GROMACS .gro file of C-alpha atoms in nm:
model
  385
    1UNK     CA    1   1.084  -1.853   3.035
    2UNK     CA    2   1.152  -1.489   2.953
    3UNK     CA    3   0.825  -1.298   2.914
    4UNK     CA    4   0.760  -1.082   2.611
    5UNK     CA    5   0.680  -0.711   2.617
    6UNK     CA    6   0.322  -0.618   2.698
    7UNK     CA    7   0.293  -0.439   2.364
    8UNK     CA    8   0.291  -0.774   2.185
    9UNK     CA    9  -0.041  -0.849   2.351
   10UNK     CA   10  -0.196  -0.570   2.146
   11UNK     CA   11  -0.121  -0.724   1.806
   12UNK     CA   12  -0.136  -1.056   1.627
   13UNK     CA   13   0.094  -1.207   1.368
   14UNK     CA   14   0.022  -1.048   1.029
   15UNK     CA   15  -0.257  -1.239   0.851
   16UNK     CA   16  -0.054  -1.316   0.539
   17UNK     CA   17   0.235  -1.438   0.752
   18UNK     CA   18   0.003  -1.694   0.911
   19UNK     CA   19  -0.213  -1.784   0.613
   20UNK     CA   20   0.071  -1.825   0.366
   21UNK     CA   21   0.223  -2.092   0.591
   22UNK     CA   22  -0.098  -2.285   0.542
   23UNK     CA   23  -0.099  -2.221   0.166
   24UNK     CA   24   0.267  -2.326   0.134
   25UNK     CA   25   0.189  -2.641   0.330
   26UNK     CA   26  -0.084  -2.736   0.083
   27UNK     CA   27   0.149  -2.667  -0.210
   28UNK     CA   28   0.425  -2.875  -0.051
   29UNK     CA   29   0.178  -3.161  -0.018
   30UNK     CA   30   0.130  -3.153  -0.395
   31UNK     CA   31  -0.180  -2.937  -0.426
   32UNK     CA   32  -0.179  -2.716  -0.745
   33UNK     CA   33  -0.229  -2.391  -0.554
   34UNK     CA   34  -0.285  -2.068  -0.748
   35UNK     CA   35  -0.202  -1.780  -0.514
   36UNK     CA   36  -0.408  -1.468  -0.588
   37UNK     CA   37  -0.388  -1.339  -0.233
   38UNK     CA   38  -0.086  -1.115  -0.199
   39UNK     CA   39   0.025  -0.804  -0.387
   40UNK     CA   40   0.389  -0.893  -0.448
   41UNK     CA   41   0.478  -0.803  -0.809
   42UNK     CA   42   0.594  -1.106  -1.008
   43UNK     CA   43   0.742  -0.889  -1.284
   44UNK     CA   44   1.104  -0.771  -1.298
   45UNK     CA   45   1.242  -0.417  -1.275
   46UNK     CA   46   1.359  -0.262  -1.600
   47UNK     CA   47   1.690  -0.362  -1.759
   48UNK     CA   48   1.824  -0.012  -1.687
   49UNK     CA   49   1.757  -0.059  -1.315
   50UNK     CA   50   1.925  -0.400  -1.304
   51UNK     CA   51   2.230  -0.283  -1.502
   52UNK     CA   52   2.264   0.023  -1.280
   53UNK     CA   53   2.262  -0.195  -0.970
   54UNK     CA   54   2.521  -0.429  -1.123
   55UNK     CA   55   2.756  -0.146  -1.216
   56UNK     CA   56   2.710   0.042  -0.887
   57UNK     CA   57   2.850  -0.234  -0.669
   58UNK     CA   58   3.197  -0.160  -0.807
   59UNK     CA   59   3.186   0.210  -0.720
   60UNK     CA   60   3.418   0.344  -0.450
   61UNK     CA   61   3.243   0.339  -0.114
   62UNK     CA   62   2.954   0.127  -0.243
   63UNK     CA   63   2.975  -0.111   0.052
   64UNK     CA   64   3.019   0.142   0.329
   65UNK     CA   65   2.752   0.281   0.559
   66UNK     CA   66   2.532   0.524   0.372
   67UNK     CA   67   2.370   0.852   0.476
   68UNK     CA   68   2.051   0.827   0.682
   69UNK     CA   69   1.900   1.076   0.437
   70UNK     CA   70   1.997   0.881   0.128
   71UNK     CA   71   2.210   0.985  -0.167
   72UNK     CA   72   2.156   1.346  -0.276
   73UNK     CA   73   2.089   1.222  -0.630
   74UNK     CA   74   1.814   0.990  -0.501
   75UNK     CA   75   1.644   1.276  -0.322
   76UNK     CA   76   1.675   1.487  -0.636
   77UNK     CA   77   1.528   1.203  -0.847
   78UNK     CA   78   1.233   1.179  -0.608
   79UNK     CA   79   1.182   1.557  -0.628
   80UNK     CA   80   1.195   1.546  -1.008
   81UNK     CA   81   0.952   1.252  -1.015
   82UNK     CA   82   0.700   1.438  -0.797
   83UNK     CA   83   0.727   1.749  -1.009
   84UNK     CA   84   0.689   1.556  -1.334
   85UNK     CA   85   0.406   1.325  -1.224
   86UNK     CA   86   0.215   1.538  -0.973
   87UNK     CA   87   0.328   1.896  -1.034
   88UNK     CA   88   0.443   1.909  -0.670
   89UNK     CA   89   0.758   2.107  -0.593
   90UNK     CA   90   0.970   1.984  -0.301
   91UNK     CA   91   1.309   2.072  -0.157
   92UNK     CA   92   1.523   1.756  -0.188
   93UNK     CA   93   1.744   1.877   0.097
   94UNK     CA   94   1.476   1.918   0.361
   95UNK     CA   95   1.137   1.788   0.243
   96UNK     CA   96   1.218   1.435   0.122
   97UNK     CA   97   1.340   1.135   0.319
   98UNK     CA   98   1.411   0.801   0.144
   99UNK     CA   99   1.295   0.497   0.341
  100UNK     CA  100   1.355   0.124   0.340
  101UNK     CA  101   1.005   0.073   0.204
  102UNK     CA  102   0.699   0.278   0.294
  103UNK     CA  103   0.597   0.020   0.556
  104UNK     CA  104   0.901   0.134   0.755
  105UNK     CA  105   0.763   0.486   0.725
  106UNK     CA  106   0.439   0.389   0.897
  107UNK     CA  107   0.636   0.293   1.206
  108UNK     CA  108   0.872   0.593   1.188
  109UNK     CA  109   0.588   0.844   1.150
  110UNK     CA  110   0.392   0.685   1.434
  111UNK     CA  111   0.694   0.691   1.665
  112UNK     CA  112   0.773   1.051   1.571
  113UNK     CA  113   0.428   1.195   1.635
  114UNK     CA  114   0.225   0.971   1.867
  115UNK     CA  115   0.226   0.956   2.245
  116UNK     CA  116   0.054   0.687   2.453
  117UNK     CA  117  -0.316   0.768   2.466
  118UNK     CA  118  -0.323   0.967   2.142
  119UNK     CA  119  -0.592   0.854   1.901
  120UNK     CA  120  -0.542   0.769   1.535
  121UNK     CA  121  -0.812   0.766   1.266
  122UNK     CA  122  -0.770   0.449   1.061
  123UNK     CA  123  -0.963   0.355   0.743
  124UNK     CA  124  -1.192   0.051   0.758
  125UNK     CA  125  -1.130  -0.124   0.524
  126UNK     CA  126  -0.764  -0.036   0.508
  127UNK     CA  127  -0.408  -0.161   0.538
  128UNK     CA  128  -0.387  -0.364   0.865
  129UNK     CA  129  -0.041  -0.227   0.951
  130UNK     CA  130  -0.187   0.116   1.039
  131UNK     CA  131  -0.374  -0.034   1.333
  132UNK     CA  132  -0.098  -0.271   1.440
  133UNK     CA  133   0.169   0.000   1.451
  134UNK     CA  134  -0.066   0.238   1.632
  135UNK     CA  135  -0.109  -0.019   1.908
  136UNK     CA  136   0.262  -0.100   1.920
  137UNK     CA  137   0.349   0.264   1.999
  138UNK     CA  138   0.082   0.282   2.270
  139UNK     CA  139  -0.170   0.497   2.083
  140UNK     CA  140  -0.537   0.412   2.031
  141UNK     CA  141  -0.671   0.315   1.685
  142UNK     CA  142  -1.005   0.469   1.599
  143UNK     CA  143  -1.145   0.311   1.282
  144UNK     CA  144  -1.361   0.520   1.050
  145UNK     CA  145  -1.599   0.338   0.818
  146UNK     CA  146  -1.563   0.350   0.441
  147UNK     CA  147  -1.850   0.216   0.231
  148UNK     CA  148  -1.908   0.130  -0.131
  149UNK     CA  149  -2.210   0.361  -0.134
  150UNK     CA  150  -1.988   0.660  -0.044
  151UNK     CA  151  -1.719   0.564  -0.294
  152UNK     CA  152  -1.489   0.440  -0.016
  153UNK     CA  153  -1.430   0.799   0.100
  154UNK     CA  154  -1.474   0.910   0.463
  155UNK     CA  155  -1.780   1.102   0.577
  156UNK     CA  156  -1.582   1.399   0.707
  157UNK     CA  157  -1.899   1.581   0.808
  158UNK     CA  158  -1.994   1.298   1.041
  159UNK     CA  159  -1.641   1.270   1.176
  160UNK     CA  160  -1.639   1.643   1.252
  161UNK     CA  161  -1.939   1.595   1.485
  162UNK     CA  162  -1.741   1.355   1.701
  163UNK     CA  163  -1.500   1.441   1.982
  164UNK     CA  164  -1.163   1.463   1.806
  165UNK     CA  165  -0.964   1.623   2.087
  166UNK     CA  166  -0.739   1.321   2.131
  167UNK     CA  167  -0.692   1.253   1.759
  168UNK     CA  168  -0.336   1.330   1.651
  169UNK     CA  169  -0.306   1.154   1.315
  170UNK     CA  170  -0.529   1.027   1.035
  171UNK     CA  171  -0.428   0.761   0.783
  172UNK     CA  172  -0.569   0.783   0.433
  173UNK     CA  173  -0.469   0.585   0.126
  174UNK     CA  174  -0.568   0.693  -0.223
  175UNK     CA  175  -0.569   0.516  -0.455
  176UNK     CA  176  -0.730   0.312  -0.182
  177UNK     CA  177  -0.605  -0.025  -0.074
  178UNK     CA  178  -0.782  -0.268  -0.092
  179UNK     CA  179  -1.071  -0.125  -0.298
  180UNK     CA  180  -0.887   0.067  -0.572
  181UNK     CA  181  -1.104   0.377  -0.517
  182UNK     CA  182  -0.956   0.715  -0.608
  183UNK     CA  183  -1.007   1.064  -0.468
  184UNK     CA  184  -1.098   1.377  -0.662
  185UNK     CA  185  -0.917   1.708  -0.636
  186UNK     CA  186  -1.203   1.839  -0.424
  187UNK     CA  187  -1.185   1.539  -0.191
  188UNK     CA  188  -0.810   1.587  -0.144
  189UNK     CA  189  -0.875   1.947  -0.047
  190UNK     CA  190  -1.146   1.844   0.199
  191UNK     CA  191  -0.900   1.608   0.371
  192UNK     CA  192  -0.641   1.884   0.408
  193UNK     CA  193  -0.902   2.132   0.533
  194UNK     CA  194  -1.025   1.873   0.785
  195UNK     CA  195  -0.670   1.825   0.913
  196UNK     CA  196  -0.619   2.199   0.951
  197UNK     CA  197  -0.947   2.255   1.131
  198UNK     CA  198  -0.892   1.979   1.384
  199UNK     CA  199  -0.510   1.999   1.410
  200UNK     CA  200  -0.463   1.645   1.280
  201UNK     CA  201  -0.161   1.521   1.085
  202UNK     CA  202  -0.294   1.372   0.759
  203UNK     CA  203  -0.079   1.096   0.612
  204UNK     CA  204  -0.154   0.961   0.265
  205UNK     CA  205  -0.008   0.623   0.179
  206UNK     CA  206   0.027   0.638  -0.199
  207UNK     CA  207   0.200   0.335  -0.358
  208UNK     CA  208  -0.063   0.249  -0.622
  209UNK     CA  209  -0.102   0.565  -0.834
  210UNK     CA  210   0.085   0.427  -1.134
  211UNK     CA  211  -0.078   0.086  -1.169
  212UNK     CA  212  -0.378   0.118  -1.402
  213UNK     CA  213  -0.413   0.480  -1.293
  214UNK     CA  214  -0.455   0.737  -1.569
  215UNK     CA  215  -0.470   1.041  -1.339
  216UNK     CA  216  -0.218   1.004  -1.054
  217UNK     CA  217  -0.272   1.242  -0.763
  218UNK     CA  218  -0.097   1.339  -0.441
  219UNK     CA  219  -0.234   1.492  -0.123
  220UNK     CA  220   0.048   1.746  -0.152
  221UNK     CA  221  -0.130   1.896  -0.454
  222UNK     CA  222  -0.400   2.038  -0.226
  223UNK     CA  223  -0.371   2.398  -0.112
  224UNK     CA  224  -0.207   2.424   0.230
  225UNK     CA  225  -0.125   2.054   0.241
  226UNK     CA  226   0.235   2.111   0.346
  227UNK     CA  227   0.112   2.247   0.681
  228UNK     CA  228  -0.066   1.930   0.792
  229UNK     CA  229   0.013   1.646   0.552
  230UNK     CA  230   0.278   1.387   0.481
  231UNK     CA  231   0.283   1.146   0.190
  232UNK     CA  232   0.437   0.802   0.176
  233UNK     CA  233   0.525   0.648  -0.157
  234UNK     CA  234   0.712   0.342  -0.277
  235UNK     CA  235   0.890   0.190  -0.574
  236UNK     CA  236   0.756  -0.156  -0.488
  237UNK     CA  237   0.449  -0.159  -0.711
  238UNK     CA  238   0.530   0.101  -0.974
  239UNK     CA  239   0.872  -0.040  -1.062
  240UNK     CA  240   0.843  -0.407  -0.954
  241UNK     CA  241   1.097  -0.352  -0.676
  242UNK     CA  242   0.910  -0.483  -0.371
  243UNK     CA  243   1.205  -0.682  -0.237
  244UNK     CA  244   1.442  -0.389  -0.281
  245UNK     CA  245   1.263  -0.198  -0.002
  246UNK     CA  246   1.271   0.153  -0.141
  247UNK     CA  247   1.017   0.407  -0.023
  248UNK     CA  248   0.998   0.775   0.064
  249UNK     CA  249   0.813   1.026   0.276
  250UNK     CA  250   0.754   1.385   0.167
  251UNK     CA  251   0.631   1.686   0.363
  252UNK     CA  252   0.746   2.006   0.527
  253UNK     CA  253   1.096   2.028   0.670
  254UNK     CA  254   0.991   2.017   1.035
  255UNK     CA  255   0.784   1.702   0.988
  256UNK     CA  256   1.059   1.532   0.788
  257UNK     CA  257   1.318   1.622   1.052
  258UNK     CA  258   1.099   1.460   1.319
  259UNK     CA  259   1.080   1.137   1.117
  260UNK     CA  260   1.457   1.150   1.057
  261UNK     CA  261   1.519   1.161   1.433
  262UNK     CA  262   1.351   0.821   1.460
  263UNK     CA  263   1.495   0.670   1.144
  264UNK     CA  264   1.855   0.770   1.220
  265UNK     CA  265   1.838   0.571   1.542
  266UNK     CA  266   1.705   0.258   1.371
  267UNK     CA  267   1.917   0.196   1.059
  268UNK     CA  268   2.238   0.299   0.889
  269UNK     CA  269   2.116   0.394   0.544
  270UNK     CA  270   2.002   0.205   0.238
  271UNK     CA  271   2.257   0.000   0.037
  272UNK     CA  272   2.430   0.220  -0.220
  273UNK     CA  273   2.355  -0.004  -0.520
  274UNK     CA  274   1.984  -0.012  -0.437
  275UNK     CA  275   1.977   0.366  -0.419
  276UNK     CA  276   2.144   0.395  -0.758
  277UNK     CA  277   1.894   0.148  -0.903
  278UNK     CA  278   1.611   0.353  -0.753
  279UNK     CA  279   1.743   0.665  -0.927
  280UNK     CA  280   1.733   0.480  -1.260
  281UNK     CA  281   1.378   0.359  -1.192
  282UNK     CA  282   1.250   0.708  -1.109
  283UNK     CA  283   1.385   0.831  -1.444
  284UNK     CA  284   1.183   0.571  -1.639
  285UNK     CA  285   1.006   0.705  -1.944
  286UNK     CA  286   0.646   0.684  -2.059
  287UNK     CA  287   0.703   0.347  -2.229
  288UNK     CA  288   0.770   0.179  -1.892
  289UNK     CA  289   0.433   0.282  -1.749
  290UNK     CA  290   0.248   0.190  -2.068
  291UNK     CA  291   0.405  -0.157  -2.074
  292UNK     CA  292   0.321  -0.213  -1.707
  293UNK     CA  293  -0.041  -0.108  -1.756
  294UNK     CA  294  -0.074  -0.326  -2.065
  295UNK     CA  295   0.021  -0.634  -1.866
  296UNK     CA  296  -0.197  -0.551  -1.568
  297UNK     CA  297  -0.491  -0.456  -1.786
  298UNK     CA  298  -0.481  -0.796  -1.960
  299UNK     CA  299  -0.465  -0.971  -1.625
  300UNK     CA  300  -0.748  -0.762  -1.487
  301UNK     CA  301  -0.978  -0.857  -1.774
  302UNK     CA  302  -0.914  -1.224  -1.698
  303UNK     CA  303  -0.969  -1.161  -1.327
  304UNK     CA  304  -1.300  -0.990  -1.397
  305UNK     CA  305  -1.411  -1.308  -1.574
  306UNK     CA  306  -1.311  -1.519  -1.275
  307UNK     CA  307  -1.492  -1.284  -1.033
  308UNK     CA  308  -1.803  -1.302  -1.249
  309UNK     CA  309  -1.789  -1.684  -1.250
  310UNK     CA  310  -1.798  -1.666  -0.871
  311UNK     CA  311  -2.105  -1.443  -0.887
  312UNK     CA  312  -1.915  -1.142  -0.756
  313UNK     CA  313  -1.957  -0.778  -0.859
  314UNK     CA  314  -1.676  -0.522  -0.888
  315UNK     CA  315  -1.590  -0.170  -1.001
  316UNK     CA  316  -1.427  -0.189  -1.347
  317UNK     CA  317  -1.290   0.163  -1.300
  318UNK     CA  318  -1.090   0.091  -0.984
  319UNK     CA  319  -0.712   0.131  -1.005
  320UNK     CA  320  -0.414  -0.047  -0.851
  321UNK     CA  321  -0.308  -0.410  -0.861
  322UNK     CA  322  -0.614  -0.566  -0.703
  323UNK     CA  323  -0.974  -0.647  -0.789
  324UNK     CA  324  -1.200  -0.582  -0.490
  325UNK     CA  325  -1.518  -0.783  -0.535
  326UNK     CA  326  -1.848  -0.803  -0.350
  327UNK     CA  327  -1.966  -1.155  -0.277
  328UNK     CA  328  -2.303  -1.263  -0.418
  329UNK     CA  329  -2.616  -1.255  -0.204
  330UNK     CA  330  -2.639  -1.557   0.020
  331UNK     CA  331  -2.267  -1.636   0.003
  332UNK     CA  332  -2.083  -1.754   0.316
  333UNK     CA  333  -1.885  -1.503   0.520
  334UNK     CA  334  -1.564  -1.385   0.354
  335UNK     CA  335  -1.318  -1.608   0.537
  336UNK     CA  336  -1.540  -1.912   0.495
  337UNK     CA  337  -1.578  -1.830   0.125
  338UNK     CA  338  -1.203  -1.806   0.062
  339UNK     CA  339  -1.133  -2.126   0.255
  340UNK     CA  340  -1.388  -2.307   0.041
  341UNK     CA  341  -1.207  -2.179  -0.269
  342UNK     CA  342  -0.874  -2.283  -0.125
  343UNK     CA  343  -0.966  -2.637  -0.027
  344UNK     CA  344  -1.206  -2.718  -0.311
  345UNK     CA  345  -1.040  -2.536  -0.603
  346UNK     CA  346  -0.683  -2.480  -0.479
  347UNK     CA  347  -0.722  -2.106  -0.533
  348UNK     CA  348  -0.617  -1.860  -0.264
  349UNK     CA  349  -0.764  -1.508  -0.249
  350UNK     CA  350  -0.773  -1.262   0.040
  351UNK     CA  351  -1.086  -1.223   0.253
  352UNK     CA  352  -1.205  -0.865   0.290
  353UNK     CA  353  -1.223  -0.898   0.668
  354UNK     CA  354  -0.846  -0.878   0.711
  355UNK     CA  355  -0.878  -0.512   0.614
  356UNK     CA  356  -1.145  -0.433   0.873
  357UNK     CA  357  -1.506  -0.499   0.968
  358UNK     CA  358  -1.630  -0.312   0.660
  359UNK     CA  359  -1.453  -0.572   0.448
  360UNK     CA  360  -1.704  -0.841   0.539
  361UNK     CA  361  -1.888  -0.950   0.226
  362UNK     CA  362  -1.590  -0.877   0.000
  363UNK     CA  363  -1.282  -1.061  -0.130
  364UNK     CA  364  -0.965  -0.927  -0.293
  365UNK     CA  365  -0.788  -1.074  -0.596
  366UNK     CA  366  -0.425  -0.980  -0.666
  367UNK     CA  367  -0.313  -0.907  -1.022
  368UNK     CA  368   0.037  -1.033  -0.941
  369UNK     CA  369  -0.052  -1.356  -1.119
  370UNK     CA  370   0.024  -1.439  -1.481
  371UNK     CA  371  -0.270  -1.446  -1.722
  372UNK     CA  372  -0.216  -1.817  -1.787
  373UNK     CA  373  -0.265  -1.891  -1.417
  374UNK     CA  374  -0.584  -1.688  -1.405
  375UNK     CA  375  -0.706  -1.878  -1.711
  376UNK     CA  376  -0.619  -2.201  -1.533
  377UNK     CA  377  -0.831  -2.093  -1.237
  378UNK     CA  378  -1.120  -2.009  -1.470
  379UNK     CA  379  -1.087  -2.351  -1.635
  380UNK     CA  380  -1.136  -2.520  -1.299
  381UNK     CA  381  -1.484  -2.373  -1.282
  382UNK     CA  382  -1.567  -2.429  -1.651
  383UNK     CA  383  -1.468  -2.794  -1.616
  384UNK     CA  384  -1.703  -2.830  -1.322
  385UNK     CA  385  -1.990  -2.680  -1.517
   0.00000   0.00000   0.00000
């Protein structure tokens, strides 16, 4: 048998890849599973986006290889979006690179900047892909603890006391996944200043700003951010385009060029029609965001009721498409708790531990579930009582 690469020994199959097989198996056996575990939007993109995609496939050259840097009009639309929403000015020629989803960007950035033995500061709790990709490129993940007491923001003073000589990159994610915590203007500045002082590339993963977020922010708003920071963003959550795989990375020209060196050796450009649809999405007006928030806000209110029935506590001011909830005192460990829900109530939610050790004692509900389904889940507990 042909042996696999040693790097595969450093990672495991993604939790949701494994667990959803189990959940699908239960559903196939006839169990009435309600899946509240994964953040895959169940809503559709706008009609304008869909019509643009339909019309674009008839354009000349639509089915040819596309530029590694994306259509000029897509880069311009991203620049306009960042100026309009964040007040951040970027050069669409040199400071923006469209991606096939921001998850692709995590790999590209890591390959562009990390050498074997470099260390990477990774939030705990945080998106598991940061750690997996770090290991895959031969670098060393170095988790930093985030706690509810500190508002899920790193203790930069404590980190500064540690030996950071090998640290090359630091992942941050605000609005934070999975907790929904946000960062203030002052906190953004402290992250940039920390990166400058210790010569660390700061990368903010920012796909959740426009879901139940009234004050969207970018790390690039901080003074001097362009020197040491990159920002990833995505159309997946904001525009219900997860399966389209449209993301972007923004930063100074030298950093973007480094990422492009990797990307241009790994794909041949995003499909033309998808790029045209992305342009239409980025030009969406205020009504789109209001409609999206109205739906998610209704769902969140129902989800709060379900969390309360389970004896959980939560932050009603958190943003994004999840409800991060603390388990009640005396509850089983997170994974045991969610398995009990799954097998006794046919309800699947994510255990906090898949996001890191600091996630123990928490569970995460996704708002990518229709209100009627959340009500159905609530009814299963009311019936019992």
